[in-house]
Amino acid sequence: MKPRKVLALAAKELRQAMRDPLSLGMLLGLPTMMLLLYGYAVNFDVHHVRLAVEDRDKSAASRALAAAFVNSGYFDLAADLPAGADLVSLTARRRAQAILVIPESYGRDLAAGSAGTAAGVRTARVQLILDGADANTATTIYGYASAIVAGVNAEVVRASPGRGGGTPAPAGPALDYEPRVWYNPELRSTQFLVPGLIGFILMLTAVLSTALSVVREKERGTMEQLRVTSLTAGELLAGKTLPYLAISLTATAFILVAARLLFGVTVRGPYLDLGIATLIYLIGALGFGLLVSSIADNQAMAFQLGAVTSMLPAIFLSGFIFPIRSMPAAVQALTYAVPARYFLVVLRGVILKGAGLAPYREDMVFLVLYAAVVLALAFALLTRKEA
């Protein structure tokens, strides 16, 4: 392989890409636009939950509990219900996603439970009714409510008699539970989703750009002209892919800047390790695009085949949104052939955890093997057609 021939073909391909605003916009603008669209639209955080409160106690303690929900920032007070209100109608008409029911004895039971007397065995009970039509949202709201109630309970325990001396405090819990979340303390879903979006977007754009570029040459008849030159098949493939590799790396930089400015996702690990992993991943994606181009005979077919075979696995089989361990065993076996699965592990490790590539040797080995296999297959199919 002669580098001068490869660079000459790559320069020609780069000039052609620069003269095509549609292709250049797809390679540079589309990744950033998709990051904005999916970054803001795909979000598991739940805010402004419509909360209705049925306070039958009307005590200072019950008002404090309702205020704790509203002041948390997750709940908006949608209705202050009288006793005996029609709760079913309220949720059916979606006026409220959650209903907090505080019984008449709440204040008395709370005072008795914190007094350290014989009545201390009594427990103040409240009820939270959730609209479970959207199970994911209901689960998130349940977690928010549990954390709020736990915080209120901790405040009651700290303020109970005997904490400052005098009357002995009631027996506290046997376990002092103090959870601590690393890498994403606020549990923001964007911190989890944005790295996954990077892997998904790069796979889609790299595959489509390379596939459409080669198939365009077929449609115009210029591929046959290139084949009759002194270029070898390896030089032809390298010259066709190098410009798109450079453009994809530039698009990666745009995506990282946009993720930092718009979503606050910073790269905590070494940029060199992130660049190496991204380079290997892109080489595999570009090789897969060449493989698609060896099968498709027109751009419409190349687009459809490339989009289906790169987009769907990257979304559903990579762990981007759905946990792989929750999938059936047969589907889990399919995920081992999806490069995005391994790239996302490395990407989240470097971006969120600040790790290098050392803990992810097995994932990197697979990415290298995947790139080598798809490039070999693409080379074999394209050279066979040439023969």
mmCIF file of C-alpha atoms in Angstrom:
data_model
loop_
_atom_site.group_PDB
_atom_site.id
_atom_site.type_symbol
_atom_site.label_atom_id
_atom_site.label_comp_id
_atom_site.label_asym_id
_atom_site.label_seq_id
_atom_site.Cartn_x
_atom_site.Cartn_y
_atom_site.Cartn_z
ATOM 1 C CA MET A 1 0.000 0.000 0.000
ATOM 2 C CA LYS A 2 1.450 3.350 -1.089
ATOM 3 C CA PRO A 3 0.614 6.175 1.332
ATOM 4 C CA ARG A 4 0.867 8.843 -1.376
ATOM 5 C CA LYS A 5 -1.913 7.249 -3.429
ATOM 6 C CA VAL A 6 -4.087 6.808 -0.358
ATOM 7 C CA LEU A 7 -3.636 10.438 0.686
ATOM 8 C CA ALA A 8 -4.377 11.657 -2.839
ATOM 9 C CA LEU A 9 -7.631 9.692 -2.954
ATOM 10 C CA ALA A 10 -8.481 10.826 0.581
ATOM 11 C CA ALA A 11 -7.907 14.474 -0.380
ATOM 12 C CA LYS A 12 -10.158 14.012 -3.421
ATOM 13 C CA GLU A 13 -12.863 12.433 -1.256
ATOM 14 C CA LEU A 14 -12.564 15.226 1.321
ATOM 15 C CA ARG A 15 -12.945 17.906 -1.362
ATOM 16 C CA GLN A 16 -16.008 16.112 -2.685
ATOM 17 C CA ALA A 17 -17.505 15.950 0.805
ATOM 18 C CA MET A 18 -16.833 19.654 1.349
ATOM 19 C CA ARG A 19 -18.639 20.474 -1.892
ATOM 20 C CA ASP A 20 -21.709 18.515 -0.799
ATOM 21 C CA PRO A 21 -23.478 20.608 1.882
ATOM 22 C CA LEU A 22 -26.014 17.859 2.551
ATOM 23 C CA SER A 23 -23.394 15.224 3.316
ATOM 24 C CA LEU A 24 -21.273 17.633 5.335
ATOM 25 C CA GLY A 25 -24.299 18.768 7.308
ATOM 26 C CA MET A 26 -25.203 15.152 8.034
ATOM 27 C CA LEU A 27 -21.698 14.387 9.249
ATOM 28 C CA LEU A 28 -21.162 17.481 11.415
ATOM 29 C CA GLY A 29 -24.576 19.005 12.098
ATOM 30 C CA LEU A 30 -26.680 15.874 12.450
ATOM 31 C CA PRO A 31 -24.750 14.424 15.439
ATOM 32 C CA THR A 32 -25.105 17.666 17.401
ATOM 33 C CA MET A 33 -28.761 18.025 16.443
ATOM 34 C CA MET A 34 -29.469 14.431 17.500
ATOM 35 C CA LEU A 35 -27.681 15.034 20.780
ATOM 36 C CA LEU A 36 -29.910 18.039 21.443
ATOM 37 C CA LEU A 37 -33.063 16.194 20.424
ATOM 38 C CA TYR A 38 -32.441 12.989 22.332
ATOM 39 C CA GLY A 39 -30.636 14.676 25.218
ATOM 40 C CA TYR A 40 -33.642 16.816 26.049
ATOM 41 C CA ALA A 41 -36.387 14.410 24.934
ATOM 42 C CA VAL A 42 -35.035 11.154 26.407
ATOM 43 C CA ASN A 43 -34.922 11.945 30.092
ATOM 44 C CA PHE A 44 -35.863 9.684 32.979
ATOM 45 C CA ASP A 45 -35.923 12.486 35.534
ATOM 46 C CA VAL A 46 -39.444 13.399 36.655
ATOM 47 C CA HIS A 47 -40.272 16.951 37.683
ATOM 48 C CA HIS A 48 -43.444 18.938 38.343
ATOM 49 C CA VAL A 49 -45.436 15.911 39.479
ATOM 50 C CA ARG A 50 -49.050 16.958 40.011
ATOM 51 C CA LEU A 51 -49.738 16.231 43.697
ATOM 52 C CA ALA A 52 -53.120 16.307 45.419
ATOM 53 C CA VAL A 53 -53.204 16.347 49.229
ATOM 54 C CA GLU A 54 -56.097 15.077 51.304
ATOM 55 C CA ASP A 55 -55.194 16.343 54.784
ATOM 56 C CA ARG A 56 -57.753 14.978 57.215
ATOM 57 C CA ASP A 57 -55.642 15.886 60.260
ATOM 58 C CA LYS A 58 -55.150 19.640 59.674
ATOM 59 C CA SER A 59 -52.341 19.719 62.231
ATOM 60 C CA ALA A 60 -48.951 21.426 62.135
ATOM 61 C CA ALA A 61 -47.298 18.042 61.574
ATOM 62 C CA SER A 62 -49.531 17.177 58.618
ATOM 63 C CA ARG A 63 -48.962 20.584 57.039
ATOM 64 C CA ALA A 64 -45.209 20.134 57.484
ATOM 65 C CA LEU A 65 -45.352 16.781 55.695
ATOM 66 C CA ALA A 66 -47.283 18.234 52.750
ATOM 67 C CA ALA A 67 -44.867 21.174 52.611
ATOM 68 C CA ALA A 68 -41.919 18.771 52.506
ATOM 69 C CA PHE A 69 -43.337 17.237 49.319
ATOM 70 C CA VAL A 70 -43.997 20.576 47.632
ATOM 71 C CA ASN A 71 -40.690 22.161 48.707
ATOM 72 C CA SER A 72 -38.676 19.212 47.404
ATOM 73 C CA GLY A 73 -38.877 20.614 43.866
ATOM 74 C CA TYR A 74 -40.320 17.418 42.420
ATOM 75 C CA PHE A 75 -43.981 17.951 43.290
ATOM 76 C CA ASP A 76 -46.424 20.733 42.438
ATOM 77 C CA LEU A 77 -49.550 21.100 44.565
ATOM 78 C CA ALA A 78 -52.420 20.517 42.130
ATOM 79 C CA ALA A 79 -55.320 20.224 44.593
ATOM 80 C CA ASP A 80 -56.039 20.494 48.311
ATOM 81 C CA LEU A 81 -58.776 17.902 48.751
ATOM 82 C CA PRO A 82 -61.482 17.722 51.404
ATOM 83 C CA ALA A 83 -62.094 14.485 53.296
ATOM 84 C CA GLY A 84 -64.008 11.942 51.233
ATOM 85 C CA ALA A 85 -63.038 13.393 47.840
ATOM 86 C CA ASP A 86 -63.436 11.236 44.705
ATOM 87 C CA LEU A 87 -59.824 10.109 44.260
ATOM 88 C CA VAL A 88 -60.576 7.747 41.361
ATOM 89 C CA SER A 89 -62.050 10.540 39.265
ATOM 90 C CA LEU A 90 -59.102 12.771 40.105
ATOM 91 C CA THR A 91 -56.544 10.334 38.709
ATOM 92 C CA ALA A 92 -58.732 9.236 35.783
ATOM 93 C CA ARG A 93 -58.901 12.829 34.545
ATOM 94 C CA ARG A 94 -55.123 13.151 35.118
ATOM 95 C CA ARG A 95 -55.578 16.128 37.425
ATOM 96 C CA ALA A 96 -53.103 14.443 39.770
ATOM 97 C CA GLN A 97 -50.356 11.858 39.310
ATOM 98 C CA ALA A 98 -49.952 11.317 43.049
ATOM 99 C CA ILE A 99 -52.325 11.736 45.993
ATOM 100 C CA LEU A 100 -51.056 12.098 49.553
ATOM 101 C CA VAL A 101 -53.661 10.996 52.103
ATOM 102 C CA ILE A 102 -52.962 12.033 55.719
ATOM 103 C CA PRO A 103 -55.361 10.419 58.276
ATOM 104 C CA GLU A 104 -56.971 12.209 61.209
ATOM 105 C CA SER A 105 -54.669 10.640 63.797
ATOM 106 C CA TYR A 106 -51.403 11.497 62.044
ATOM 107 C CA GLY A 107 -50.338 14.308 64.388
ATOM 108 C CA ARG A 108 -51.245 12.382 67.571
ATOM 109 C CA ASP A 109 -49.532 9.203 66.415
ATOM 110 C CA LEU A 110 -46.422 11.111 65.404
ATOM 111 C CA ALA A 111 -46.237 12.859 68.773
ATOM 112 C CA ALA A 112 -46.791 9.575 70.608
ATOM 113 C CA GLY A 113 -44.136 7.799 68.583
ATOM 114 C CA SER A 114 -41.535 10.473 69.313
ATOM 115 C CA ALA A 115 -42.347 10.953 73.015
ATOM 116 C CA GLY A 116 -40.397 8.003 74.330
ATOM 117 C CA THR A 117 -43.343 6.753 76.370
ATOM 118 C CA ALA A 118 -45.230 3.528 76.337
ATOM 119 C CA ALA A 119 -47.176 4.880 73.405
ATOM 120 C CA GLY A 120 -43.961 4.992 71.444
ATOM 121 C CA VAL A 121 -44.819 1.744 69.725
ATOM 122 C CA ARG A 122 -47.510 3.583 67.722
ATOM 123 C CA THR A 123 -46.637 4.522 64.168
ATOM 124 C CA ALA A 124 -47.894 7.515 62.243
ATOM 125 C CA ARG A 125 -49.168 6.266 58.883
ATOM 126 C CA VAL A 126 -49.782 8.099 55.648
ATOM 127 C CA GLN A 127 -50.867 6.849 52.246
ATOM 128 C CA LEU A 128 -49.529 7.759 48.800
ATOM 129 C CA ILE A 129 -51.674 6.824 45.803
ATOM 130 C CA LEU A 130 -49.850 6.763 42.449
ATOM 131 C CA ASP A 131 -51.113 6.671 38.881
ATOM 132 C CA GLY A 132 -49.427 3.484 37.651
ATOM 133 C CA ALA A 133 -50.464 3.783 34.000
ATOM 134 C CA ASP A 134 -46.874 4.855 33.313
ATOM 135 C CA ALA A 135 -44.911 2.333 35.354
ATOM 136 C CA ASN A 136 -41.502 4.003 34.925
ATOM 137 C CA THR A 137 -42.788 7.388 36.046
ATOM 138 C CA ALA A 138 -44.655 5.835 38.970
ATOM 139 C CA THR A 139 -41.498 4.027 40.100
ATOM 140 C CA THR A 140 -39.524 7.266 39.993
ATOM 141 C CA ILE A 141 -42.210 9.156 41.927
ATOM 142 C CA TYR A 142 -42.277 6.366 44.508
ATOM 143 C CA GLY A 143 -38.543 6.772 45.016
ATOM 144 C CA TYR A 144 -38.868 10.531 45.440
ATOM 145 C CA ALA A 145 -41.694 10.112 47.980
ATOM 146 C CA SER A 146 -39.764 7.494 49.962
ATOM 147 C CA ALA A 147 -36.766 9.796 50.215
ATOM 148 C CA ILE A 148 -38.936 12.724 51.337
ATOM 149 C CA VAL A 149 -40.717 10.672 54.011
ATOM 150 C CA ALA A 150 -37.377 9.318 55.231
ATOM 151 C CA GLY A 151 -36.094 12.881 55.554
ATOM 152 C CA VAL A 152 -39.166 13.963 57.511
ATOM 153 C CA ASN A 153 -38.808 10.941 59.765
ATOM 154 C CA ALA A 154 -35.158 11.775 60.432
ATOM 155 C CA GLU A 155 -36.102 15.330 61.402
ATOM 156 C CA VAL A 156 -38.757 14.014 63.823
ATOM 157 C CA VAL A 157 -36.251 11.631 65.435
ATOM 158 C CA ARG A 158 -33.664 14.398 65.866
ATOM 159 C CA ALA A 159 -36.241 16.733 67.407
ATOM 160 C CA SER A 160 -37.709 14.103 69.751
ATOM 161 C CA PRO A 161 -37.385 14.523 73.556
ATOM 162 C CA GLY A 162 -34.251 13.056 75.028
ATOM 163 C CA ARG A 163 -31.995 13.933 72.097
ATOM 164 C CA GLY A 164 -30.755 16.913 74.027
ATOM 165 C CA GLY A 165 -30.805 15.265 77.475
ATOM 166 C CA GLY A 166 -33.510 14.556 80.044
ATOM 167 C CA THR A 167 -36.043 11.943 79.028
ATOM 168 C CA PRO A 168 -34.496 8.932 77.295
ATOM 169 C CA ALA A 169 -35.078 8.910 73.564
ATOM 170 C CA PRO A 170 -37.176 6.172 72.031
ATOM 171 C CA ALA A 171 -35.367 3.217 70.659
ATOM 172 C CA GLY A 172 -34.046 4.122 67.230
ATOM 173 C CA PRO A 173 -33.577 1.818 64.266
ATOM 174 C CA ALA A 174 -31.071 -0.999 64.621
ATOM 175 C CA LEU A 175 -29.399 -0.006 61.361
ATOM 176 C CA ASP A 176 -28.079 3.448 60.558
ATOM 177 C CA TYR A 177 -28.555 3.519 56.794
ATOM 178 C CA GLU A 178 -26.614 6.195 54.940
ATOM 179 C CA PRO A 179 -26.615 5.678 51.156
ATOM 180 C CA ARG A 180 -23.989 7.436 49.101
ATOM 181 C CA VAL A 181 -23.962 7.588 45.297
ATOM 182 C CA TRP A 182 -20.660 7.874 43.450
ATOM 183 C CA TYR A 183 -20.004 9.368 39.982
ATOM 184 C CA ASN A 184 -23.559 10.734 39.646
ATOM 185 C CA PRO A 185 -24.636 11.934 43.114
ATOM 186 C CA GLU A 186 -27.702 13.785 41.829
ATOM 187 C CA LEU A 187 -28.830 10.668 39.914
ATOM 188 C CA ARG A 188 -29.378 12.798 36.811
ATOM 189 C CA SER A 189 -30.426 10.633 33.898
ATOM 190 C CA THR A 190 -28.582 12.878 31.434
ATOM 191 C CA GLN A 191 -25.281 11.775 32.969
ATOM 192 C CA PHE A 192 -26.234 8.217 32.041
ATOM 193 C CA LEU A 193 -27.915 8.896 28.694
ATOM 194 C CA VAL A 194 -25.550 11.388 27.040
ATOM 195 C CA PRO A 195 -22.559 8.990 26.836
ATOM 196 C CA GLY A 196 -24.920 6.407 25.381
ATOM 197 C CA LEU A 197 -26.128 8.953 22.843
ATOM 198 C CA ILE A 198 -22.544 9.591 21.769
ATOM 199 C CA GLY A 199 -22.023 5.911 20.966
ATOM 200 C CA PHE A 200 -25.354 5.647 19.158
ATOM 201 C CA ILE A 201 -24.875 8.813 17.092
ATOM 202 C CA LEU A 202 -21.310 8.009 16.057
ATOM 203 C CA MET A 203 -22.268 4.512 14.934
ATOM 204 C CA LEU A 204 -25.202 5.755 12.868
ATOM 205 C CA THR A 205 -23.426 8.664 11.160
ATOM 206 C CA ALA A 206 -20.180 6.780 10.476
ATOM 207 C CA VAL A 207 -21.957 3.789 8.924
ATOM 208 C CA LEU A 208 -24.251 5.900 6.760
ATOM 209 C CA SER A 209 -21.566 8.316 5.590
ATOM 210 C CA THR A 210 -19.226 5.577 4.374
ATOM 211 C CA ALA A 211 -21.954 3.398 2.884
ATOM 212 C CA LEU A 212 -23.545 6.275 0.969
ATOM 213 C CA SER A 213 -20.159 7.516 -0.236
ATOM 214 C CA VAL A 214 -19.166 4.212 -1.845
ATOM 215 C CA VAL A 215 -22.625 3.485 -3.254
ATOM 216 C CA ARG A 216 -22.749 7.002 -4.740
ATOM 217 C CA GLU A 217 -19.610 6.140 -6.688
ATOM 218 C CA LYS A 218 -21.342 2.994 -7.947
ATOM 219 C CA GLU A 219 -24.407 4.901 -9.108
ATOM 220 C CA ARG A 220 -22.365 7.525 -10.922
ATOM 221 C CA GLY A 221 -20.116 4.929 -12.544
ATOM 222 C CA THR A 222 -16.954 6.477 -11.112
ATOM 223 C CA MET A 223 -16.210 3.390 -9.017
ATOM 224 C CA GLU A 224 -15.332 1.461 -12.157
ATOM 225 C CA GLN A 225 -13.010 4.280 -13.194
ATOM 226 C CA LEU A 226 -11.230 4.078 -9.839
ATOM 227 C CA ARG A 227 -10.863 0.323 -10.139
ATOM 228 C CA VAL A 228 -9.071 0.519 -13.474
ATOM 229 C CA THR A 229 -6.439 2.852 -12.030
ATOM 230 C CA SER A 230 -3.283 1.611 -10.335
ATOM 231 C CA LEU A 231 -5.004 1.763 -6.928
ATOM 232 C CA THR A 232 -5.184 -1.526 -5.084
ATOM 233 C CA ALA A 233 -8.356 -2.553 -3.276
ATOM 234 C CA GLY A 234 -6.752 -1.741 0.090
ATOM 235 C CA GLU A 235 -5.662 1.716 -1.073
ATOM 236 C CA LEU A 236 -9.134 2.377 -2.446
ATOM 237 C CA LEU A 237 -10.836 1.434 0.798
ATOM 238 C CA ALA A 238 -8.360 3.388 2.916
ATOM 239 C CA GLY A 239 -8.687 6.475 0.731
ATOM 240 C CA LYS A 240 -12.485 6.341 0.894
ATOM 241 C CA THR A 241 -12.644 5.958 4.676
ATOM 242 C CA LEU A 242 -9.886 8.256 5.972
ATOM 243 C CA PRO A 243 -11.764 11.532 5.239
ATOM 244 C CA TYR A 244 -14.861 10.285 7.012
ATOM 245 C CA LEU A 245 -12.785 9.110 9.931
ATOM 246 C CA ALA A 246 -11.376 12.634 10.289
ATOM 247 C CA ILE A 247 -14.832 14.201 9.954
ATOM 248 C CA SER A 248 -16.301 11.749 12.491
ATOM 249 C CA LEU A 249 -13.557 12.610 14.989
ATOM 250 C CA THR A 250 -14.357 16.291 14.459
ATOM 251 C CA ALA A 251 -18.033 15.539 15.038
ATOM 252 C CA THR A 252 -17.048 13.757 18.264
ATOM 253 C CA ALA A 253 -15.344 16.918 19.484
ATOM 254 C CA PHE A 254 -18.487 18.933 18.679
ATOM 255 C CA ILE A 255 -20.634 16.449 20.582
ATOM 256 C CA LEU A 256 -18.401 16.546 23.660
ATOM 257 C CA VAL A 257 -18.429 20.351 23.690
ATOM 258 C CA ALA A 258 -22.214 20.411 23.316
ATOM 259 C CA ALA A 259 -22.596 17.809 26.084
ATOM 260 C CA ARG A 260 -20.444 19.936 28.381
ATOM 261 C CA LEU A 261 -22.173 23.239 27.669
ATOM 262 C CA LEU A 262 -25.773 22.028 27.484
ATOM 263 C CA PHE A 263 -25.942 19.062 29.851
ATOM 264 C CA GLY A 264 -22.988 19.580 32.166
ATOM 265 C CA VAL A 265 -21.407 16.242 31.197
ATOM 266 C CA THR A 266 -17.659 16.631 31.667
ATOM 267 C CA VAL A 267 -14.942 14.177 30.708
ATOM 268 C CA ARG A 268 -13.307 13.164 33.988
ATOM 269 C CA GLY A 269 -10.878 10.651 32.519
ATOM 270 C CA PRO A 270 -7.886 11.074 30.185
ATOM 271 C CA TYR A 271 -8.763 12.578 26.819
ATOM 272 C CA LEU A 272 -6.101 10.423 25.182
ATOM 273 C CA ASP A 273 -7.785 7.228 26.352
ATOM 274 C CA LEU A 274 -11.151 8.559 25.219
ATOM 275 C CA GLY A 275 -9.683 9.386 21.820
ATOM 276 C CA ILE A 276 -8.131 5.931 21.414
ATOM 277 C CA ALA A 277 -11.375 4.159 22.267
ATOM 278 C CA THR A 278 -13.368 6.440 19.958
ATOM 279 C CA LEU A 279 -10.882 5.945 17.113
ATOM 280 C CA ILE A 280 -11.117 2.152 17.303
ATOM 281 C CA TYR A 281 -14.899 2.305 17.561
ATOM 282 C CA LEU A 282 -15.140 4.591 14.528
ATOM 283 C CA ILE A 283 -12.842 2.365 12.474
ATOM 284 C CA GLY A 284 -15.192 -0.527 13.156
ATOM 285 C CA ALA A 285 -18.231 1.615 12.283
ATOM 286 C CA LEU A 286 -16.639 2.811 9.047
ATOM 287 C CA GLY A 287 -15.709 -0.777 8.196
ATOM 288 C CA PHE A 288 -19.306 -1.793 8.738
ATOM 289 C CA GLY A 289 -20.353 1.004 6.398
ATOM 290 C CA LEU A 290 -18.041 -0.445 3.749
ATOM 291 C CA LEU A 291 -19.620 -3.843 4.363
ATOM 292 C CA VAL A 292 -23.079 -2.347 3.802
ATOM 293 C CA SER A 293 -21.882 -0.668 0.605
ATOM 294 C CA SER A 294 -20.652 -4.004 -0.733
ATOM 295 C CA ILE A 295 -24.203 -5.367 -0.456
ATOM 296 C CA ALA A 296 -26.316 -2.353 -1.466
ATOM 297 C CA ASP A 297 -26.568 -1.256 -5.090
ATOM 298 C CA ASN A 298 -28.208 2.147 -4.594
ATOM 299 C CA GLN A 299 -28.237 4.892 -1.969
ATOM 300 C CA ALA A 300 -31.803 4.241 -0.850
ATOM 301 C CA MET A 301 -31.007 0.614 -0.108
ATOM 302 C CA ALA A 302 -27.717 1.587 1.569
ATOM 303 C CA PHE A 303 -29.489 4.118 3.785
ATOM 304 C CA GLN A 304 -32.203 1.708 4.868
ATOM 305 C CA LEU A 305 -29.828 -1.204 5.441
ATOM 306 C CA GLY A 306 -27.263 0.949 7.257
ATOM 307 C CA ALA A 307 -29.854 2.664 9.459
ATOM 308 C CA VAL A 308 -31.565 -0.576 10.498
ATOM 309 C CA THR A 309 -28.401 -2.578 11.173
ATOM 310 C CA SER A 310 -26.631 0.210 13.082
ATOM 311 C CA MET A 311 -29.398 2.190 14.797
ATOM 312 C CA LEU A 312 -31.607 -0.567 16.209
ATOM 313 C CA PRO A 313 -28.826 -2.629 17.841
ATOM 314 C CA ALA A 314 -27.200 0.522 19.225
ATOM 315 C CA ILE A 315 -30.483 1.510 20.900
ATOM 316 C CA PHE A 316 -31.973 -1.789 22.034
ATOM 317 C CA LEU A 317 -29.028 -4.199 22.420
ATOM 318 C CA SER A 318 -26.214 -2.034 23.783
ATOM 319 C CA GLY A 319 -27.456 -1.204 27.276
ATOM 320 C CA PHE A 320 -28.006 2.389 26.155
ATOM 321 C CA ILE A 321 -31.516 2.482 27.619
ATOM 322 C CA PHE A 322 -32.523 -1.054 28.562
ATOM 323 C CA PRO A 323 -30.352 -3.064 31.021
ATOM 324 C CA ILE A 324 -28.825 -6.082 29.309
ATOM 325 C CA ARG A 325 -29.181 -8.251 32.411
ATOM 326 C CA SER A 326 -32.946 -7.794 32.281
ATOM 327 C CA MET A 327 -33.159 -9.260 28.770
ATOM 328 C CA PRO A 328 -33.917 -12.915 27.988
ATOM 329 C CA ALA A 329 -30.876 -15.160 27.654
ATOM 330 C CA ALA A 330 -31.252 -15.483 23.869
ATOM 331 C CA VAL A 331 -31.328 -11.696 23.439
ATOM 332 C CA GLN A 332 -28.377 -11.289 25.793
ATOM 333 C CA ALA A 333 -26.391 -13.593 23.526
ATOM 334 C CA LEU A 334 -27.080 -11.263 20.582
ATOM 335 C CA THR A 335 -25.694 -8.273 22.470
ATOM 336 C CA TYR A 336 -22.196 -9.770 22.401
ATOM 337 C CA ALA A 337 -22.058 -8.987 18.672
ATOM 338 C CA VAL A 338 -22.962 -5.307 19.156
ATOM 339 C CA PRO A 339 -19.869 -3.067 19.393
ATOM 340 C CA ALA A 340 -21.846 -0.250 21.027
ATOM 341 C CA ARG A 341 -22.300 -2.484 24.087
ATOM 342 C CA TYR A 342 -18.567 -2.460 24.780
ATOM 343 C CA PHE A 343 -17.963 1.107 23.697
ATOM 344 C CA LEU A 344 -20.617 2.418 26.093
ATOM 345 C CA VAL A 345 -18.945 0.630 29.008
ATOM 346 C CA VAL A 346 -15.631 2.286 28.147
ATOM 347 C CA LEU A 347 -17.262 5.640 27.415
ATOM 348 C CA ARG A 348 -19.142 5.820 30.711
ATOM 349 C CA GLY A 349 -16.065 4.667 32.578
ATOM 350 C CA VAL A 350 -13.845 7.372 31.101
ATOM 351 C CA ILE A 351 -16.403 10.207 31.088
ATOM 352 C CA LEU A 352 -18.242 9.594 34.366
ATOM 353 C CA LYS A 353 -15.812 7.614 36.523
ATOM 354 C CA GLY A 354 -12.572 9.225 35.406
ATOM 355 C CA ALA A 355 -11.040 5.845 34.614
ATOM 356 C CA GLY A 356 -8.579 5.074 31.873
ATOM 357 C CA LEU A 357 -8.585 2.107 29.514
ATOM 358 C CA ALA A 358 -6.849 -0.291 31.907
ATOM 359 C CA PRO A 359 -10.041 -1.545 33.627
ATOM 360 C CA TYR A 360 -11.667 -2.167 30.247
ATOM 361 C CA ARG A 361 -9.108 -4.320 28.461
ATOM 362 C CA GLU A 362 -11.651 -6.967 27.465
ATOM 363 C CA ASP A 363 -14.006 -4.387 25.984
ATOM 364 C CA MET A 364 -11.173 -2.790 24.030
ATOM 365 C CA VAL A 365 -10.035 -6.179 22.730
ATOM 366 C CA PHE A 366 -13.524 -6.840 21.387
ATOM 367 C CA LEU A 367 -13.652 -3.431 19.679
ATOM 368 C CA VAL A 368 -10.331 -4.162 17.983
ATOM 369 C CA LEU A 369 -11.520 -7.618 16.900
ATOM 370 C CA TYR A 370 -14.796 -6.215 15.610
ATOM 371 C CA ALA A 371 -13.001 -3.559 13.544
ATOM 372 C CA ALA A 372 -10.614 -6.171 12.107
ATOM 373 C CA VAL A 373 -13.405 -8.602 11.216
ATOM 374 C CA VAL A 374 -15.711 -6.093 9.484
ATOM 375 C CA LEU A 375 -12.813 -4.549 7.561
ATOM 376 C CA ALA A 376 -11.685 -8.014 6.411
ATOM 377 C CA LEU A 377 -15.221 -8.928 5.339
ATOM 378 C CA ALA A 378 -15.694 -5.633 3.508
ATOM 379 C CA PHE A 379 -12.330 -6.053 1.755
ATOM 380 C CA ALA A 380 -13.176 -9.620 0.741
ATOM 381 C CA LEU A 381 -16.623 -8.740 -0.635
ATOM 382 C CA LEU A 382 -15.511 -5.623 -2.488
ATOM 383 C CA THR A 383 -12.485 -7.313 -4.050
ATOM 384 C CA ARG A 384 -14.593 -10.348 -5.031
ATOM 385 C CA LYS A 385 -17.032 -8.061 -6.855
ATOM 386 C CA GLU A 386 -14.100 -6.367 -8.532
ATOM 387 C CA ALA A 387 -12.774 -9.735 -9.691
#
